[in-house]
Amino acid sequence: MSARIATVSRDTNETQIKVSVNLDGEGHLRCETGVPFLDHMLDQVARHGMIDLDIHASGDLHIDDHHTVEDLGITLGQAFNEAIGDKRGIYRYGHAYVPLDEALSRVVIDFSGRPGLYMNVEFTRAAIGSMDTQLFWEFFQGFVNHARVTLHIDNIKGFNAHHQAETIFKAFGRALRMAVAEDPRMAGQMPSTKGSL
């Protein structure tokens, strides 16, 4: 399998974002978004997904974090879609359960070519640090629309909002790692009876 690396830029009146992704990386993150808690969550994705991410985002944070978080999800999704290529020889599906103390989350992903987000999370606080918890949905919606994946996210239990979010992002990283991995039994075949994804 050839190198699965992509760099995508997004430049609007609200944000300027550049994302580089290496799906076969070592879990390294270089990240500057201006949204500290989001940086912490992206570190979980890189580390637990064994994906190298280089992210630079500048947005209209003087208004709020919304545009930066949403547009970062969009740009990251575009980078994944480009890096994954035609999807031959990958596992395609990935899933993970991740606990953190009292919290437990499950994430399931399918590189189906069909965008769909199904997120069942009731955060116990409206904000974590300065980040509005509603923005996690915006991030994942942007990602699925542009990575063209089906993504199910369930927070099964938890009362600490930080723990809820962290289990989600760790499980997201682990599910990505499983889904994009090479399947030796698939040996370059398309993981679909349709012949394309």
Backbone as numpy.savetxt, mean C-alpha at the origin, in Angstrom:
# Nx Ny Nz CAx CAy CAz Cx Cy Cz
12.91 -13.57 -13.92 12.06 -12.39 -13.92 12.95 -11.16 -13.92
12.66 -10.21 -14.79 13.46 -8.99 -14.88 13.20 -8.09 -13.67
14.04 -7.09 -13.52 13.92 -6.17 -12.37 12.54 -5.53 -12.36
11.94 -5.52 -11.19 10.60 -4.96 -11.05 10.70 -3.66 -10.27
11.09 -2.64 -11.02 11.38 -1.32 -10.46 10.61 -0.29 -11.26
10.09 0.73 -10.59 9.40 1.80 -11.30 9.53 3.10 -10.53
9.53 4.20 -11.26 9.51 5.53 -10.68 8.40 6.33 -11.35
7.55 6.93 -10.54 6.40 7.68 -11.05 6.36 9.03 -10.34
6.07 10.08 -11.10 5.91 11.42 -10.54 4.49 11.91 -10.78
4.01 12.69 -9.85 2.68 13.33 -9.97 2.84 14.79 -9.56
2.47 15.68 -10.45 2.65 17.11 -10.22 1.34 17.84 -10.49
0.70 18.33 -9.43 -0.56 19.06 -9.56 -0.44 20.40 -8.85
-1.49 21.18 -8.87 -1.51 22.45 -8.14 -1.53 22.23 -6.63
-1.84 21.00 -6.20 -1.95 20.69 -4.77 -0.76 19.91 -4.22
-0.15 19.07 -5.06 0.94 18.22 -4.59 1.99 18.00 -5.67
3.20 17.75 -5.22 4.29 17.30 -6.10 4.86 16.05 -5.42
4.73 14.92 -6.11 5.09 13.65 -5.50 5.93 12.83 -6.47
6.96 12.18 -5.92 7.78 11.25 -6.69 7.94 9.98 -5.87
7.62 8.84 -6.48 7.69 7.55 -5.81 8.52 6.59 -6.65
9.50 5.96 -6.02 10.24 4.87 -6.65 10.00 3.61 -5.83
9.78 2.50 -6.52 9.50 1.23 -5.85 10.32 0.12 -6.47
10.86 -0.74 -5.61 11.55 -1.96 -6.03 10.85 -3.12 -5.32
10.10 -3.89 -6.08 9.31 -4.97 -5.49 10.18 -6.09 -4.94
11.43 -6.17 -5.36 12.34 -7.22 -4.90 13.44 -6.62 -4.04
13.07 -5.69 -3.20 14.04 -4.97 -2.39 14.37 -5.66 -1.09
14.88 -4.87 -0.16 15.32 -5.36 1.14 14.56 -4.71 2.29
13.49 -3.99 1.96 12.68 -3.38 3.01 13.13 -2.01 3.43
13.84 -1.30 2.55 14.35 0.03 2.89 13.35 1.11 2.50
13.28 2.14 3.33 12.41 3.29 3.06 13.21 4.57 3.18
13.06 5.43 2.16 13.46 6.83 2.26 12.19 7.61 1.99
11.78 8.43 2.96 10.45 9.00 2.87 10.41 10.40 3.48
9.85 11.33 2.73 9.59 12.68 3.22 8.23 13.09 2.68
7.21 13.01 3.52 5.87 13.41 3.08 5.34 14.64 3.79
5.94 14.99 4.92 5.41 16.08 5.73 4.28 15.63 6.65
3.93 14.35 6.58 2.87 13.78 7.45 3.55 12.69 8.27
4.02 13.00 9.48 4.86 12.06 10.23 4.26 10.69 10.46
2.98 10.61 10.81 2.41 9.29 11.07 2.31 8.46 9.79
2.06 9.12 8.66 2.04 8.40 7.39 3.43 7.84 7.07
4.47 8.62 7.35 5.83 8.12 7.15 6.06 6.85 7.97
5.59 6.87 9.20 5.73 5.70 10.08 5.00 4.48 9.50
3.82 4.70 8.94 3.06 3.59 8.35 3.73 3.07 7.07
4.27 3.97 6.25 4.95 3.54 5.03 6.21 2.74 5.36
6.83 3.05 6.49 7.98 2.27 6.94 7.57 0.83 7.24
6.36 0.65 7.77 5.86 -0.71 8.03 5.66 -1.47 6.72
5.11 -0.78 5.70 4.88 -1.42 4.41 6.20 -1.89 3.81
7.19 -1.00 3.81 8.49 -1.34 3.23 9.14 -2.50 3.98
9.20 -2.39 5.31 9.90 -3.39 6.12 9.24 -4.75 6.04
7.94 -4.79 6.22 7.26 -6.08 6.26 6.95 -6.62 4.87
6.95 -5.74 3.88 6.75 -6.18 2.51 8.04 -6.52 1.78
9.19 -6.22 2.43 10.50 -6.39 1.78 10.50 -5.68 0.42
9.97 -4.46 0.43 9.87 -3.61 -0.75 10.65 -2.34 -0.46
11.50 -1.92 -1.39 12.21 -0.66 -1.23 11.34 0.46 -1.75
11.17 1.50 -0.93 10.36 2.66 -1.30 11.18 3.92 -1.12
11.15 4.78 -2.12 11.77 6.10 -2.05 10.67 7.10 -2.39
10.24 7.87 -1.41 9.06 8.71 -1.55 9.38 10.14 -1.14
9.09 11.06 -2.03 9.23 12.49 -1.73 7.92 13.16 -2.11
7.30 13.80 -1.12 6.01 14.45 -1.35 6.03 15.84 -0.75
5.53 16.79 -1.53 5.34 18.15 -1.06 3.92 18.54 -1.41
3.14 18.90 -0.40 1.74 19.20 -0.65 1.26 20.40 0.13
0.00 20.74 -0.07 -0.59 21.92 0.58 -1.03 21.58 2.01
-0.05 21.23 2.84 -0.32 20.83 4.21 -0.86 21.98 5.05
-0.70 23.22 4.58 -1.27 24.36 5.30 -2.79 24.33 5.25
-3.34 23.59 4.27 -4.80 23.40 4.21 -5.16 22.23 5.11
-4.71 21.05 4.74 -4.72 19.86 5.60 -3.95 18.76 4.88
-3.96 17.55 5.43 -3.15 16.46 4.88 -3.84 15.72 3.73
-5.08 16.05 3.46 -5.91 15.24 2.56 -5.28 15.04 1.18
-4.92 16.12 0.51 -4.41 16.01 -0.86 -3.11 15.23 -0.91
-2.24 15.45 0.08 -0.96 14.75 0.10 -1.16 13.25 0.29
-2.01 12.87 1.23 -2.23 11.45 1.52 -2.91 10.76 0.34
-3.95 11.38 -0.20 -4.67 10.77 -1.33 -3.77 10.65 -2.55
-3.06 11.72 -2.89 -2.22 11.70 -4.08 -1.03 10.76 -3.92
-0.57 10.57 -2.69 0.49 9.59 -2.47 -0.02 8.18 -2.72
-1.25 7.88 -2.28 -1.84 6.59 -2.58 -1.95 6.36 -4.08
-2.37 7.39 -4.82 -2.49 7.31 -6.27 -1.13 7.02 -6.90
-0.12 7.79 -6.51 1.20 7.66 -7.12 1.85 6.33 -6.77
1.70 5.89 -5.53 2.23 4.59 -5.13 1.55 3.48 -5.92
0.24 3.59 -6.11 -0.48 2.60 -6.92 0.01 2.56 -8.35
0.26 3.72 -8.94 0.78 3.78 -10.31 2.15 3.11 -10.39
2.99 3.35 -9.38 4.32 2.76 -9.37 4.25 1.24 -9.26
3.35 0.73 -8.41 3.18 -0.72 -8.29 2.69 -1.31 -9.60
1.72 -0.67 -10.22 1.16 -1.18 -11.46 2.23 -1.27 -12.55
3.11 -0.27 -12.59 4.18 -0.29 -13.58 5.23 -1.34 -13.25
5.61 -1.43 -11.97 6.67 -2.36 -11.56 6.25 -3.82 -11.71
4.97 -4.13 -11.49 4.52 -5.52 -11.51 4.50 -6.10 -12.92
4.43 -5.23 -13.93 4.45 -5.71 -15.31 3.20 -6.48 -15.67
3.37 -7.54 -16.46 2.18 -8.28 -16.94 1.70 -9.34 -15.94
2.38 -9.45 -14.81 1.97 -10.32 -13.69 2.22 -11.81 -13.92
2.91 -12.15 -14.98 3.22 -13.56 -15.21 4.13 -14.09 -14.09
3.80 -15.28 -13.62 4.66 -15.96 -12.66 4.56 -15.49 -11.23
3.62 -14.59 -10.91 3.48 -14.16 -9.52 2.40 -14.98 -8.81
2.42 -14.93 -7.49 1.37 -15.62 -6.73 0.01 -14.96 -6.94
0.00 -13.67 -7.18 -1.20 -12.86 -7.43 -1.97 -12.54 -6.16
-2.23 -13.52 -5.32 -2.99 -13.31 -4.10 -2.06 -13.22 -2.90
-2.43 -12.38 -1.95 -1.68 -12.32 -0.71 -2.60 -12.01 0.45
-2.25 -12.52 1.62 -3.08 -12.26 2.80 -2.19 -12.28 4.04
-2.65 -11.57 5.07 -1.90 -11.58 6.33 -2.82 -11.18 7.47
-2.61 -11.83 8.60 -3.17 -11.39 9.88 -2.00 -10.85 10.69
-2.17 -9.68 11.28 -1.10 -9.11 12.11 -1.69 -8.59 13.42
-1.15 -9.04 14.54 -1.56 -8.50 15.84 -0.57 -7.45 16.33
-1.04 -6.56 17.17 -0.18 -5.67 17.95 -0.90 -5.44 19.26
-0.42 -6.11 20.30 -1.09 -6.08 21.60 -2.56 -6.45 21.43
-3.47 -5.54 21.76 -4.90 -5.86 21.73 -5.51 -5.81 20.34
-4.78 -5.26 19.37 -5.33 -5.05 18.02 -4.97 -6.21 17.10
-5.88 -6.50 16.17 -5.66 -7.55 15.18 -6.33 -7.12 13.88
-5.56 -7.17 12.80 -6.11 -6.82 11.49 -5.78 -7.88 10.46
-6.66 -7.95 9.45 -6.48 -8.87 8.33 -6.53 -8.06 7.03
-5.57 -8.35 6.15 -5.55 -7.71 4.83 -5.41 -8.81 3.78
-6.24 -8.74 2.74 -6.21 -9.69 1.63 -6.16 -8.89 0.34
-5.24 -9.24 -0.57 -5.07 -8.50 -1.81 -5.04 -9.45 -2.99
-5.56 -8.97 -4.11 -5.56 -9.72 -5.36 -5.14 -8.75 -6.47
-4.04 -9.07 -7.15 -3.60 -8.27 -8.29 -4.45 -8.67 -9.51
-5.72 -8.36 -9.41 -6.75 -8.86 -10.33 -6.89 -8.02 -11.59
-6.39 -6.79 -11.56 -6.66 -5.86 -12.64 -7.99 -5.14 -12.47
-8.71 -5.47 -11.39 -10.01 -4.86 -11.12 -9.94 -4.11 -9.80
-9.98 -2.78 -9.84 -9.89 -2.00 -8.60 -11.10 -2.21 -7.71
-10.85 -2.44 -6.44 -11.94 -2.56 -5.47 -11.39 -2.48 -4.06
-11.94 -1.57 -3.26 -11.53 -1.45 -1.86 -12.72 -1.78 -0.98
-12.51 -2.71 -0.05 -13.52 -3.11 0.92 -12.87 -3.01 2.29
-13.17 -1.91 2.97 -12.44 -1.58 4.20 -13.43 -1.51 5.35
-13.25 -2.39 6.33 -14.11 -2.46 7.50 -13.27 -2.13 8.73
-13.17 -0.84 9.01 -12.35 -0.36 10.12 -13.10 0.76 10.84
-13.28 0.60 12.13 -13.87 1.66 12.94 -12.79 2.15 13.90
-12.10 3.21 13.48 -11.05 3.75 14.34 -11.66 4.32 15.61
-10.97 4.12 16.71 -11.48 4.55 18.00 -11.16 6.01 18.29
-10.37 6.65 17.44 -10.09 8.08 17.56 -10.18 8.71 16.19
-10.49 9.98 16.16 -10.62 10.72 14.89 -9.27 11.08 14.30
-8.24 11.10 15.13 -6.90 11.46 14.63 -5.85 10.68 15.41
-4.75 10.39 14.72 -3.57 9.80 15.35 -2.45 10.80 15.12
-1.95 11.37 16.20 -1.07 12.52 16.04 -1.88 13.62 15.38
-1.37 14.13 14.26 -2.09 15.16 13.53 -2.85 14.59 12.33
-2.80 13.27 12.13 -3.40 12.68 10.94 -4.83 12.22 11.18
-5.73 12.73 10.36 -7.14 12.35 10.38 -7.27 10.88 9.96
-7.91 10.06 10.78 -8.01 8.63 10.47 -8.87 8.36 9.22
-9.73 9.31 8.82 -10.50 9.13 7.57 -9.58 9.07 6.35
-8.38 9.63 6.48 -7.47 9.69 5.34 -6.87 8.34 4.98
-6.92 7.38 5.89 -6.43 6.05 5.54 -7.27 5.46 4.41
-8.59 5.67 4.46 -9.45 5.20 3.37 -9.06 5.88 2.07
-8.80 7.18 2.11 -8.41 7.92 0.90 -7.10 7.39 0.32
-6.15 7.07 1.19 -4.87 6.51 0.75 -5.09 5.18 0.04
-5.81 4.28 0.66 -6.00 2.95 0.07 -6.88 3.02 -1.17
-7.87 3.92 -1.20 -8.70 4.07 -2.40 -7.85 4.53 -3.58
-6.98 5.50 -3.34 -6.07 5.94 -4.40 -5.17 4.82 -4.87
-4.66 4.02 -3.92 -3.78 2.91 -4.27 -4.49 1.87 -5.14
-5.66 1.41 -4.70 -6.32 0.33 -5.44 -6.75 0.77 -6.83
-7.19 2.02 -6.95 -7.63 2.50 -8.26 -6.51 2.51 -9.29
-5.29 2.75 -8.83 -4.18 2.91 -9.77 -3.24 1.71 -9.80
-3.20 0.90 -8.74 -2.49 -0.38 -8.80 -3.36 -1.43 -9.46
-4.66 -1.15 -9.55 -5.64 -2.05 -10.16 -5.67 -3.40 -9.42
-5.91 -3.26 -8.12 -5.99 -4.44 -7.25 -7.31 -4.45 -6.51
-7.70 -5.64 -6.05 -8.81 -5.78 -5.10 -8.19 -5.91 -3.72
-8.68 -5.09 -2.78 -8.08 -5.03 -1.45 -9.17 -5.08 -0.38
-9.07 -6.07 0.50 -9.97 -6.18 1.64 -9.17 -5.91 2.91
-9.66 -4.98 3.71 -9.01 -4.60 4.97 -10.02 -4.71 6.09
-9.71 -5.51 7.09 -10.59 -5.65 8.24 -9.79 -5.49 9.53
-10.19 -4.55 10.35 -9.66 -4.48 11.71 -10.60 -5.32 12.57
-10.12 -6.46 13.00 -10.95 -7.42 13.69 -11.20 -7.01 15.14
-10.17 -6.44 15.76 -10.33 -5.95 17.14 -9.25 -4.92 17.42
-9.47 -4.15 18.47 -8.50 -3.15 18.88 -9.17 -1.91 19.41
-8.59 -1.33 20.48 -9.14 -0.08 21.02 -8.13 1.06 20.98
-6.89 0.76 20.67 -5.87 1.80 20.52 -5.75 2.12 19.04
-6.07 3.34 18.64 -6.11 3.69 17.21 -4.75 3.55 16.54
-3.68 3.85 17.26 -2.34 3.67 16.71 -2.10 2.20 16.38
-2.49 1.34 17.30 -2.34 -0.09 17.07 -3.22 -0.58 15.92
-4.44 -0.05 15.83 -5.31 -0.42 14.72 -4.64 -0.11 13.38
-4.14 1.12 13.25 -3.51 1.53 11.98 -2.25 0.73 11.71
-1.45 0.51 12.73 -0.17 -0.18 12.51 -0.38 -1.63 12.10
-1.37 -2.30 12.69 -1.63 -3.68 12.26 -2.12 -3.72 10.81
-2.89 -2.72 10.41 -3.37 -2.66 9.02 -2.19 -2.51 8.06
-1.30 -1.58 8.33 -0.20 -1.32 7.39 0.83 -2.45 7.40
1.07 -3.06 8.55 1.97 -4.22 8.58 1.37 -5.37 7.79
0.07 -5.62 7.98 -0.58 -6.70 7.23 -0.62 -6.38 5.74
-0.80 -5.11 5.39 -0.77 -4.70 3.99 0.59 -5.02 3.38
1.67 -4.71 4.09 3.02 -5.02 3.61 3.22 -6.52 3.43
2.78 -7.30 4.41 2.95 -8.76 4.32 2.12 -9.35 3.17
0.91 -8.84 2.98 0.07 -9.34 1.90 0.67 -8.98 0.55
1.21 -7.78 0.42 1.88 -7.39 -0.82 3.06 -8.32 -1.10
3.84 -8.57 -0.07 5.03 -9.43 -0.22 4.65 -10.80 -0.77
3.57 -11.37 -0.25 3.13 -12.68 -0.71 2.62 -12.62 -2.15
1.82 -11.60 -2.45 1.16 -11.53 -3.75 2.13 -11.30 -4.91
3.15 -10.46 -4.69 4.07 -10.13 -5.79 5.22 -11.11 -5.93
5.34 -12.05 -4.98 6.45 -13.00 -5.02 6.34 -13.92 -6.24
7.48 -14.37 -6.72 7.52 -15.33 -7.82 7.03 -16.69 -7.33
6.15 -17.29 -8.09 5.64 -18.62 -7.80 6.39 -19.61 -8.70
7.30 -20.43 -8.14 8.10 -21.32 -8.97 7.25 -22.33 -9.75
6.10 -22.66 -9.24 5.24 -23.62 -9.95 4.50 -22.95 -11.10
4.33 -21.63 -11.03 3.66 -20.92 -12.11 4.60 -20.70 -13.29
5.90 -20.58 -13.00 6.97 -20.57 -14.02 6.64 -19.69 -15.23
6.34 -18.44 -14.96 6.12 -17.48 -16.05 4.74 -17.53 -16.66
3.88 -18.38 -16.16 2.51 -18.45 -16.67 1.66 -17.34 -16.07
0.58 -17.00 -16.74 -0.36 -16.02 -16.25 -1.24 -16.66 -15.17
-1.30 -16.08 -13.96 -2.10 -16.70 -12.89 -3.59 -16.38 -13.04
-4.14 -16.74 -14.19 -5.56 -16.51 -14.45 -5.99 -17.41 -15.61
-7.20 -17.95 -15.51 -7.72 -18.76 -16.62 -8.10 -17.88 -17.81
-8.20 -16.57 -17.60 -8.52 -15.65 -18.71 -7.33 -15.47 -19.66
-6.12 -15.69 -19.10 -4.92 -15.47 -19.90 -4.35 -14.08 -19.80
-5.03 -13.20 -19.05 -4.52 -11.85 -18.82 -5.14 -11.31 -17.54
-4.44 -10.33 -16.95 -4.95 -9.67 -15.74 -4.81 -8.17 -15.94
